Amino acid sequence: MRPIPTQRTPERHRGAEPISVNRPELVTDPAAWQVRCRTDRAAGARVVLVPTMGFLHDGHLSLLREARRLAGTSGVALASIFVNPTQFGPTEDLSRYPRDLEGDLAKCAAAGIDRVLAPADPAQVFAAGHETWVGVERVSQGLCGGSRPGHFRGVATVVAKLFNLTVPHVALFGEKDFQQLAVIRAMVRDLSFGIEIVGMPTVREPDGLALSSRNAYLSPEDRQRARSLSRALFEARDAALAGERDAERLRGRARDLLATAGVRVDYLEIVHPETLAPVARAEPRSVMLVAAFVGTTRLIDNVRFP
Ligand code: AMP
């Protein structure tokens, strides 16, 4: 590992030096994140945060590059890398979730990120005796909230904590995790965080598969099967464009396509884009969301209707 600079100021990006060659500063102590970010903010820097669980791919990179752009040359673009144990259920993949801090630092450098916040130990974020939780009630229900009890409580709590530790002006999240984005927006609104939340479009493989760190689990056969998720969603979108707006019929077609591909559906719903309540008709901006097991790997995806 190359030596990591211990100090970095927003001014580092001023001048002719290409941003992409800079290695970001790695800060492993969450208490130090708060001091540093508050200092940046007090100095007038625009602070922009991308929370991630690491093992970064091109989907994350689009958020990181946009964070750099939004921070501008005098702002501070931050990425947090933390595999949050509180959002995993007892039988889920916490211990085998893929990790590659060294590779992630190189990708953050290429995206122009100034500082990577990665706790050395999860207990530095959730200490023994942690007993405060953030529950976003309505939009956490159903969909992934139904299949993964406690998941969004863990997500909302860690994001609230990250917001307090990094005091960002702006935070970016992917539309790939559509329900998560709705949960964060509701939390920020209801608890008056005063942070601008930016939703970013889903980045896909050339064959349509949404990029995900969990794609690394797929065998070559399952990788082929995984194409059926985006195919089913795009087929539904095309059918709606051709005039089929009945949600039940659109869901039926998508279910058939997924069953034929040998994929086990966890849920497949068409919902209102803000309330996430099921709708009878796929109106413009309605969203079709799918979660399905491809082999043992659970993948999610979604598409908006035109
Ligand atoms: P994760 O590391 O899975 O927690 O993801 C960190 C952020 O990246 C979240 O806001 C995700 O929604 C976003 N993200 C993950 N995959 C994609 C993708 N394929 N396209 C765009 N954003 C993504």
mmCIF file of C-alpha atoms and ligand atoms in Angstrom:
data_model
loop_
_atom_site.group_PDB
_atom_site.id
_atom_site.type_symbol
_atom_site.label_atom_id
_atom_site.label_comp_id
_atom_site.label_asym_id
_atom_site.label_seq_id
_atom_site.Cartn_x
_atom_site.Cartn_y
_atom_site.Cartn_z
ATOM 1 C CA MET A 1 0.000 0.000 0.000
ATOM 2 C CA ARG A 2 1.329 3.396 -0.914
ATOM 3 C CA PRO A 3 1.663 5.951 1.887
ATOM 4 C CA ILE A 4 -1.546 7.833 2.512
ATOM 5 C CA PRO A 5 -1.427 11.556 3.144
ATOM 6 C CA THR A 6 -2.783 12.460 6.560
ATOM 7 C CA GLN A 7 -3.923 15.953 5.735
ATOM 8 C CA ARG A 8 -5.781 17.324 2.791
ATOM 9 C CA THR A 9 -7.573 20.563 2.252
ATOM 10 C CA PRO A 10 -10.073 21.550 -0.434
ATOM 11 C CA GLU A 11 -7.408 23.844 -1.887
ATOM 12 C CA ARG A 12 -5.575 20.735 -3.057
ATOM 13 C CA HIS A 13 -7.849 20.689 -6.094
ATOM 14 C CA ARG A 14 -7.184 24.243 -7.130
ATOM 15 C CA GLY A 15 -4.821 24.861 -10.006
ATOM 16 C CA ALA A 16 -3.791 22.778 -12.991
ATOM 17 C CA GLU A 17 -3.128 19.459 -11.245
ATOM 18 C CA PRO A 18 -5.392 16.769 -12.761
ATOM 19 C CA ILE A 19 -7.813 15.605 -10.065
ATOM 20 C CA SER A 20 -7.693 11.948 -11.053
ATOM 21 C CA VAL A 21 -4.048 11.353 -10.104
ATOM 22 C CA ASN A 22 -4.607 12.272 -6.443
ATOM 23 C CA ARG A 23 -5.017 9.476 -3.974
ATOM 24 C CA PRO A 24 -7.787 10.255 -1.494
ATOM 25 C CA GLU A 25 -7.020 10.630 2.148
ATOM 26 C CA LEU A 26 -8.169 7.578 4.129
ATOM 27 C CA VAL A 27 -9.638 8.365 7.549
ATOM 28 C CA THR A 28 -10.472 5.322 9.661
ATOM 29 C CA ASP A 29 -11.592 6.940 12.922
ATOM 30 C CA PRO A 30 -15.224 8.166 12.769
ATOM 31 C CA ALA A 31 -14.528 10.734 15.493
ATOM 32 C CA ALA A 32 -11.933 12.259 13.165
ATOM 33 C CA TRP A 33 -14.450 12.298 10.276
ATOM 34 C CA GLN A 34 -16.668 14.604 12.288
ATOM 35 C CA VAL A 35 -13.868 16.985 13.252
ATOM 36 C CA ARG A 36 -12.527 17.161 9.699
ATOM 37 C CA CYS A 37 -15.879 17.589 7.990
ATOM 38 C CA ARG A 38 -17.068 20.235 10.450
ATOM 39 C CA THR A 39 -13.828 22.125 9.900
ATOM 40 C CA ASP A 40 -14.294 21.959 6.109
ATOM 41 C CA ARG A 41 -17.841 23.182 6.424
ATOM 42 C CA ALA A 42 -16.919 25.994 8.799
ATOM 43 C CA ALA A 43 -14.277 27.080 6.264
ATOM 44 C CA GLY A 44 -17.022 27.438 3.668
ATOM 45 C CA ALA A 45 -16.359 24.272 1.669
ATOM 46 C CA ARG A 46 -19.287 22.496 0.038
ATOM 47 C CA VAL A 47 -19.339 18.998 1.504
ATOM 48 C CA VAL A 48 -20.722 16.215 -0.707
ATOM 49 C CA LEU A 49 -21.107 12.633 0.545
ATOM 50 C CA VAL A 50 -21.551 9.280 -1.212
ATOM 51 C CA PRO A 51 -22.329 6.524 1.334
ATOM 52 C CA THR A 52 -21.345 3.054 0.113
ATOM 53 C CA MET A 53 -20.582 -0.439 1.375
ATOM 54 C CA GLY A 54 -17.508 -0.612 -0.861
ATOM 55 C CA PHE A 55 -16.438 -3.162 -3.490
ATOM 56 C CA LEU A 56 -17.017 -0.283 -5.853
ATOM 57 C CA HIS A 57 -18.233 -0.720 -9.418
ATOM 58 C CA ASP A 58 -19.192 1.652 -12.220
ATOM 59 C CA GLY A 59 -22.575 2.331 -10.589
ATOM 60 C CA HIS A 60 -20.826 3.691 -7.525
ATOM 61 C CA LEU A 61 -18.377 5.536 -9.767
ATOM 62 C CA SER A 62 -21.151 7.531 -11.426
ATOM 63 C CA LEU A 63 -22.177 8.749 -7.947
ATOM 64 C CA LEU A 64 -18.580 9.508 -6.989
ATOM 65 C CA ARG A 65 -17.922 11.495 -10.173
ATOM 66 C CA GLU A 66 -21.116 13.442 -9.691
ATOM 67 C CA ALA A 67 -20.085 14.136 -6.086
ATOM 68 C CA ARG A 68 -16.816 15.567 -7.374
ATOM 69 C CA ARG A 69 -18.709 17.723 -9.879
ATOM 70 C CA LEU A 70 -21.191 18.971 -7.270
ATOM 71 C CA ALA A 71 -18.430 19.741 -4.759
ATOM 72 C CA GLY A 72 -16.653 21.837 -7.385
ATOM 73 C CA THR A 73 -12.983 22.654 -7.259
ATOM 74 C CA SER A 74 -13.164 24.194 -3.791
ATOM 75 C CA GLY A 75 -15.515 21.690 -2.143
ATOM 76 C CA VAL A 76 -14.869 18.342 -0.494
ATOM 77 C CA ALA A 77 -16.078 15.111 -2.111
ATOM 78 C CA LEU A 78 -16.398 12.278 0.418
ATOM 79 C CA ALA A 79 -17.035 8.565 0.048
ATOM 80 C CA SER A 80 -17.846 6.428 3.052
ATOM 81 C CA ILE A 81 -17.121 2.705 2.878
ATOM 82 C CA PHE A 82 -18.823 0.755 5.606
ATOM 83 C CA VAL A 83 -20.474 -2.654 5.449
ATOM 84 C CA ASN A 84 -23.208 -1.786 7.919
ATOM 85 C CA PRO A 85 -23.987 -4.824 10.072
ATOM 86 C CA THR A 86 -27.293 -3.371 11.277
ATOM 87 C CA GLN A 87 -28.913 -3.622 7.834
ATOM 88 C CA PHE A 88 -28.179 -7.344 7.432
ATOM 89 C CA GLY A 89 -30.526 -10.020 8.787
ATOM 90 C CA PRO A 90 -29.137 -12.923 10.827
ATOM 91 C CA THR A 91 -29.187 -15.292 7.814
ATOM 92 C CA GLU A 92 -27.894 -12.767 5.263
ATOM 93 C CA ASP A 93 -24.470 -12.338 3.652
ATOM 94 C CA LEU A 94 -22.735 -9.918 6.080
ATOM 95 C CA SER A 95 -19.656 -12.076 6.692
ATOM 96 C CA ARG A 96 -19.086 -12.891 3.007
ATOM 97 C CA TYR A 97 -20.028 -9.469 1.592
ATOM 98 C CA PRO A 98 -17.198 -8.665 -0.868
ATOM 99 C CA ARG A 99 -14.551 -6.216 0.315
ATOM 100 C CA ASP A 100 -11.558 -4.578 -1.455
ATOM 101 C CA LEU A 101 -10.424 -1.388 0.288
ATOM 102 C CA GLU A 102 -7.251 -1.025 -1.765
ATOM 103 C CA GLY A 103 -9.151 -1.331 -5.063
ATOM 104 C CA ASP A 104 -11.825 1.042 -3.758
ATOM 105 C CA LEU A 105 -9.224 3.688 -2.914
ATOM 106 C CA ALA A 106 -7.862 3.519 -6.467
ATOM 107 C CA LYS A 107 -11.385 3.919 -7.895
ATOM 108 C CA CYS A 108 -12.116 6.824 -5.562
ATOM 109 C CA ALA A 109 -8.862 8.419 -6.723
ATOM 110 C CA ALA A 110 -9.898 8.033 -10.362
ATOM 111 C CA ALA A 111 -13.253 9.650 -9.576
ATOM 112 C CA GLY A 112 -11.580 12.632 -7.879
ATOM 113 C CA ILE A 113 -12.744 11.846 -4.331
ATOM 114 C CA ASP A 114 -10.887 13.832 -1.673
ATOM 115 C CA ARG A 115 -11.471 11.697 1.398
ATOM 116 C CA VAL A 116 -12.524 8.117 2.029
ATOM 117 C CA LEU A 117 -14.121 7.380 5.381
ATOM 118 C CA ALA A 118 -13.733 3.705 6.226
ATOM 119 C CA PRO A 119 -13.854 2.596 9.863
ATOM 120 C CA ALA A 120 -11.223 0.014 10.742
ATOM 121 C CA ASP A 121 -13.767 -1.780 12.926
ATOM 122 C CA PRO A 122 -17.616 -1.728 12.755
ATOM 123 C CA ALA A 123 -17.657 -1.236 16.541
ATOM 124 C CA GLN A 124 -16.256 2.256 15.929
ATOM 125 C CA VAL A 125 -19.585 3.134 14.312
ATOM 126 C CA PHE A 126 -21.998 1.014 16.365
ATOM 127 C CA ALA A 127 -20.434 0.700 19.802
ATOM 128 C CA ALA A 128 -21.616 -1.850 22.342
ATOM 129 C CA GLY A 129 -24.766 -0.547 23.978
ATOM 130 C CA HIS A 130 -26.008 1.318 20.896
ATOM 131 C CA GLU A 131 -29.758 1.638 21.479
ATOM 132 C CA THR A 132 -31.053 4.427 19.248
ATOM 133 C CA TRP A 133 -32.732 3.594 15.958
ATOM 134 C CA VAL A 134 -34.359 5.577 13.185
ATOM 135 C CA GLY A 135 -37.561 4.055 11.839
ATOM 136 C CA VAL A 136 -39.162 5.444 8.681
ATOM 137 C CA GLU A 137 -42.583 3.918 8.958
ATOM 138 C CA ARG A 138 -44.647 3.942 5.780
ATOM 139 C CA VAL A 139 -42.161 3.692 2.897
ATOM 140 C CA SER A 140 -40.118 1.057 4.781
ATOM 141 C CA GLN A 141 -43.075 -1.311 4.667
ATOM 142 C CA GLY A 142 -43.467 -3.931 1.942
ATOM 143 C CA LEU A 143 -41.039 -4.707 -0.892
ATOM 144 C CA CYS A 144 -37.511 -5.120 0.587
ATOM 145 C CA GLY A 145 -38.868 -4.007 3.971
ATOM 146 C CA GLY A 146 -41.266 -6.946 3.910
ATOM 147 C CA SER A 147 -38.623 -9.492 2.905
ATOM 148 C CA ARG A 148 -35.832 -8.109 5.066
ATOM 149 C CA PRO A 149 -37.291 -7.195 8.484
ATOM 150 C CA GLY A 150 -35.227 -4.490 10.182
ATOM 151 C CA HIS A 151 -33.238 -3.728 7.012
ATOM 152 C CA PHE A 152 -34.419 -0.144 6.571
ATOM 153 C CA ARG A 153 -34.156 0.578 10.278
ATOM 154 C CA GLY A 154 -30.460 -0.301 9.925
ATOM 155 C CA VAL A 155 -30.117 1.733 6.728
ATOM 156 C CA ALA A 156 -31.864 4.840 8.097
ATOM 157 C CA THR A 157 -29.892 4.695 11.346
ATOM 158 C CA VAL A 158 -26.485 4.371 9.687
ATOM 159 C CA VAL A 159 -27.277 7.094 7.148
ATOM 160 C CA ALA A 160 -28.490 9.422 9.921
ATOM 161 C CA LYS A 161 -25.265 8.694 11.750
ATOM 162 C CA LEU A 162 -23.145 9.280 8.635
ATOM 163 C CA PHE A 163 -24.972 12.561 8.087
ATOM 164 C CA ASN A 164 -24.145 13.652 11.640
ATOM 165 C CA LEU A 165 -20.525 12.570 11.275
ATOM 166 C CA THR A 166 -19.952 14.278 7.926
ATOM 167 C CA VAL A 167 -22.423 17.233 7.964
ATOM 168 C CA PRO A 168 -22.815 17.175 4.178
ATOM 169 C CA HIS A 169 -24.639 19.790 2.125
ATOM 170 C CA VAL A 170 -25.483 17.126 -0.459
ATOM 171 C CA ALA A 171 -25.624 13.302 -0.406
ATOM 172 C CA LEU A 172 -25.989 11.026 -3.427
ATOM 173 C CA PHE A 173 -27.841 7.709 -3.626
ATOM 174 C CA GLY A 174 -28.641 5.371 -6.512
ATOM 175 C CA GLU A 175 -32.134 4.798 -7.897
ATOM 176 C CA LYS A 176 -31.110 1.149 -8.175
ATOM 177 C CA ASP A 177 -32.061 0.942 -4.478
ATOM 178 C CA PHE A 178 -35.336 2.723 -5.113
ATOM 179 C CA GLN A 179 -36.997 1.999 -1.774
ATOM 180 C CA GLN A 180 -33.820 2.960 0.102
ATOM 181 C CA LEU A 181 -33.810 6.316 -1.685
ATOM 182 C CA ALA A 182 -37.463 6.851 -0.685
ATOM 183 C CA VAL A 183 -36.619 5.981 2.927
ATOM 184 C CA ILE A 184 -33.720 8.449 3.006
ATOM 185 C CA ARG A 185 -35.774 11.219 1.416
ATOM 186 C CA ALA A 186 -38.546 10.676 4.001
ATOM 187 C CA MET A 187 -36.059 10.668 6.868
ATOM 188 C CA VAL A 188 -34.343 13.852 5.687
ATOM 189 C CA ARG A 189 -37.724 15.560 5.265
ATOM 190 C CA ASP A 190 -39.235 14.384 8.548
ATOM 191 C CA LEU A 191 -36.171 14.960 10.745
ATOM 192 C CA SER A 192 -35.218 18.263 9.035
ATOM 193 C CA PHE A 193 -31.671 17.251 8.158
ATOM 194 C CA GLY A 194 -31.433 20.105 5.680
ATOM 195 C CA ILE A 195 -29.374 17.972 3.284
ATOM 196 C CA GLU A 196 -30.014 17.878 -0.454
ATOM 197 C CA ILE A 197 -30.565 14.275 -1.567
ATOM 198 C CA VAL A 198 -29.613 13.524 -5.171
ATOM 199 C CA GLY A 199 -30.921 10.335 -6.812
ATOM 200 C CA MET A 200 -28.746 8.938 -9.593
ATOM 201 C CA PRO A 201 -29.848 6.699 -12.486
ATOM 202 C CA THR A 202 -29.043 2.992 -12.434
ATOM 203 C CA VAL A 203 -25.875 1.989 -14.275
ATOM 204 C CA ARG A 204 -26.180 -1.304 -16.161
ATOM 205 C CA GLU A 205 -24.057 -3.878 -17.919
ATOM 206 C CA PRO A 206 -24.371 -3.796 -21.719
ATOM 207 C CA ASP A 207 -26.945 -6.630 -21.523
ATOM 208 C CA GLY A 208 -29.096 -4.675 -19.053
ATOM 209 C CA LEU A 209 -28.116 -6.266 -15.733
ATOM 210 C CA ALA A 210 -27.969 -3.570 -13.048
ATOM 211 C CA LEU A 211 -24.487 -3.316 -11.577
ATOM 212 C CA SER A 212 -24.321 -4.601 -8.008
ATOM 213 C CA SER A 213 -21.558 -5.715 -5.676
ATOM 214 C CA ARG A 214 -23.595 -8.904 -5.226
ATOM 215 C CA ASN A 215 -23.206 -9.785 -8.937
ATOM 216 C CA ALA A 216 -19.781 -11.094 -7.853
ATOM 217 C CA TYR A 217 -21.594 -14.065 -6.261
ATOM 218 C CA LEU A 218 -23.144 -15.219 -9.567
ATOM 219 C CA SER A 219 -21.906 -18.380 -11.286
ATOM 220 C CA PRO A 220 -21.599 -18.062 -15.106
ATOM 221 C CA GLU A 221 -24.994 -19.793 -15.492
ATOM 222 C CA ASP A 222 -26.636 -17.574 -12.894
ATOM 223 C CA ARG A 223 -25.086 -14.521 -14.561
ATOM 224 C CA GLN A 224 -27.014 -15.478 -17.731
ATOM 225 C CA ARG A 225 -30.218 -16.023 -15.734
ATOM 226 C CA ALA A 226 -29.765 -12.665 -14.009
ATOM 227 C CA ARG A 227 -30.405 -10.896 -17.319
ATOM 228 C CA SER A 228 -34.062 -11.824 -16.945
ATOM 229 C CA LEU A 229 -34.641 -9.208 -14.218
ATOM 230 C CA SER A 230 -33.938 -6.195 -16.432
ATOM 231 C CA ARG A 231 -35.512 -7.961 -19.427
ATOM 232 C CA ALA A 232 -38.762 -8.436 -17.526
ATOM 233 C CA LEU A 233 -38.741 -4.783 -16.451
ATOM 234 C CA PHE A 234 -37.937 -3.440 -19.921
ATOM 235 C CA GLU A 235 -40.525 -5.712 -21.499
ATOM 236 C CA ALA A 236 -43.140 -4.300 -19.108
ATOM 237 C CA ARG A 237 -42.055 -0.752 -19.931
ATOM 238 C CA ASP A 238 -42.339 -1.495 -23.668
ATOM 239 C CA ALA A 239 -45.743 -3.113 -23.178
ATOM 240 C CA ALA A 240 -46.929 -0.018 -21.315
ATOM 241 C CA LEU A 241 -45.668 2.187 -24.146
ATOM 242 C CA ALA A 242 -47.656 -0.009 -26.545
ATOM 243 C CA GLY A 243 -50.807 0.655 -24.487
ATOM 244 C CA GLU A 244 -50.955 -2.047 -21.784
ATOM 245 C CA ARG A 245 -51.366 -0.155 -18.504
ATOM 246 C CA ASP A 246 -53.093 -2.792 -16.368
ATOM 247 C CA ALA A 247 -50.737 -3.522 -13.472
ATOM 248 C CA GLU A 248 -51.969 -7.074 -12.903
ATOM 249 C CA ARG A 249 -51.435 -8.061 -16.545
ATOM 250 C CA LEU A 250 -48.012 -6.355 -16.683
ATOM 251 C CA ARG A 251 -46.959 -8.185 -13.513
ATOM 252 C CA GLY A 252 -48.226 -11.480 -14.896
ATOM 253 C CA ARG A 253 -46.135 -11.159 -18.063
ATOM 254 C CA ALA A 254 -43.037 -10.245 -16.075
ATOM 255 C CA ARG A 255 -43.563 -13.148 -13.657
ATOM 256 C CA ASP A 256 -43.862 -15.558 -16.599
ATOM 257 C CA LEU A 257 -40.626 -14.272 -18.114
ATOM 258 C CA LEU A 258 -38.773 -14.654 -14.795
ATOM 259 C CA ALA A 259 -40.193 -18.139 -14.175
ATOM 260 C CA THR A 260 -39.120 -19.248 -17.666
ATOM 261 C CA ALA A 261 -35.596 -18.015 -16.897
ATOM 262 C CA GLY A 262 -35.510 -20.128 -13.721
ATOM 263 C CA VAL A 263 -35.433 -17.185 -11.338
ATOM 264 C CA ARG A 264 -37.414 -17.255 -8.049
ATOM 265 C CA VAL A 265 -39.341 -14.041 -7.531
ATOM 266 C CA ASP A 266 -39.300 -12.549 -4.037
ATOM 267 C CA TYR A 267 -41.577 -9.656 -4.999
ATOM 268 C CA LEU A 268 -42.681 -7.968 -8.190
ATOM 269 C CA GLU A 269 -44.767 -4.834 -7.720
ATOM 270 C CA ILE A 270 -45.893 -1.720 -9.547
ATOM 271 C CA VAL A 271 -46.030 1.215 -7.150
ATOM 272 C CA HIS A 272 -46.530 4.953 -6.842
ATOM 273 C CA PRO A 273 -43.113 6.666 -7.127
ATOM 274 C CA GLU A 274 -43.361 8.553 -3.809
ATOM 275 C CA THR A 275 -45.669 6.569 -1.523
ATOM 276 C CA LEU A 276 -44.535 3.173 -2.889
ATOM 277 C CA ALA A 277 -48.157 2.022 -2.544
ATOM 278 C CA PRO A 278 -49.238 -0.573 -5.146
ATOM 279 C CA VAL A 279 -51.169 0.878 -8.095
ATOM 280 C CA ALA A 280 -53.791 -0.746 -10.328
ATOM 281 C CA ARG A 281 -52.554 1.037 -13.446
ATOM 282 C CA ALA A 282 -48.981 1.737 -14.568
ATOM 283 C CA GLU A 283 -49.285 5.490 -14.969
ATOM 284 C CA PRO A 284 -46.318 7.598 -16.144
ATOM 285 C CA ARG A 285 -43.705 7.707 -13.303
ATOM 286 C CA SER A 286 -45.090 4.545 -11.650
ATOM 287 C CA VAL A 287 -42.264 2.159 -10.844
ATOM 288 C CA MET A 288 -42.007 -1.580 -11.333
ATOM 289 C CA LEU A 289 -39.715 -3.130 -8.740
ATOM 290 C CA VAL A 290 -38.420 -6.674 -8.620
ATOM 291 C CA ALA A 291 -36.429 -8.710 -6.135
ATOM 292 C CA ALA A 292 -35.528 -12.237 -7.154
ATOM 293 C CA PHE A 293 -33.233 -15.070 -6.183
ATOM 294 C CA VAL A 294 -30.868 -16.071 -8.955
ATOM 295 C CA GLY A 295 -29.478 -19.284 -7.496
ATOM 296 C CA THR A 296 -28.855 -18.213 -3.905
ATOM 297 C CA THR A 297 -28.134 -14.572 -4.772
ATOM 298 C CA ARG A 298 -30.906 -12.070 -4.160
ATOM 299 C CA LEU A 299 -30.873 -9.238 -6.718
ATOM 300 C CA ILE A 300 -33.096 -6.159 -7.023
ATOM 301 C CA ASP A 301 -33.907 -3.847 -9.928
ATOM 302 C CA ASN A 302 -36.571 -1.385 -10.981
ATOM 303 C CA VAL A 303 -37.781 0.689 -13.906
ATOM 304 C CA ARG A 304 -40.008 3.742 -14.222
ATOM 305 C CA PHE A 305 -42.928 3.697 -16.626
ATOM 306 C CA PRO A 306 -42.979 6.363 -19.313
HETATM 307 P P1 AMP B 1 -24.024 -0.005 -1.825
HETATM 308 O O1 AMP B 1 -22.544 -0.040 -1.765
HETATM 309 O O2 AMP B 1 -24.649 -1.185 -2.471
HETATM 310 O O3 AMP B 1 -24.648 0.353 -0.491
HETATM 311 O O4 AMP B 1 -24.392 1.218 -2.791
HETATM 312 C C1 AMP B 1 -23.949 2.519 -2.513
HETATM 313 C C2 AMP B 1 -24.731 3.470 -3.376
HETATM 314 O O5 AMP B 1 -24.516 3.177 -4.746
HETATM 315 C C3 AMP B 1 -26.235 3.368 -3.125
HETATM 316 O O6 AMP B 1 -26.800 4.668 -3.109
HETATM 317 C C4 AMP B 1 -26.704 2.559 -4.306
HETATM 318 O O7 AMP B 1 -28.049 2.819 -4.666
HETATM 319 C C5 AMP B 1 -25.750 3.035 -5.392
HETATM 320 N N1 AMP B 1 -25.684 2.052 -6.468
HETATM 321 C C6 AMP B 1 -25.472 0.713 -6.339
HETATM 322 N N2 AMP B 1 -25.538 0.111 -7.552
HETATM 323 C C7 AMP B 1 -25.801 1.088 -8.451
HETATM 324 C C8 AMP B 1 -25.989 1.091 -9.877
HETATM 325 N N3 AMP B 1 -25.922 -0.009 -10.602
HETATM 326 N N4 AMP B 1 -26.237 2.290 -10.472
HETATM 327 C C9 AMP B 1 -26.308 3.427 -9.738
HETATM 328 N N5 AMP B 1 -26.138 3.478 -8.396
HETATM 329 C C10 AMP B 1 -25.892 2.318 -7.767
#
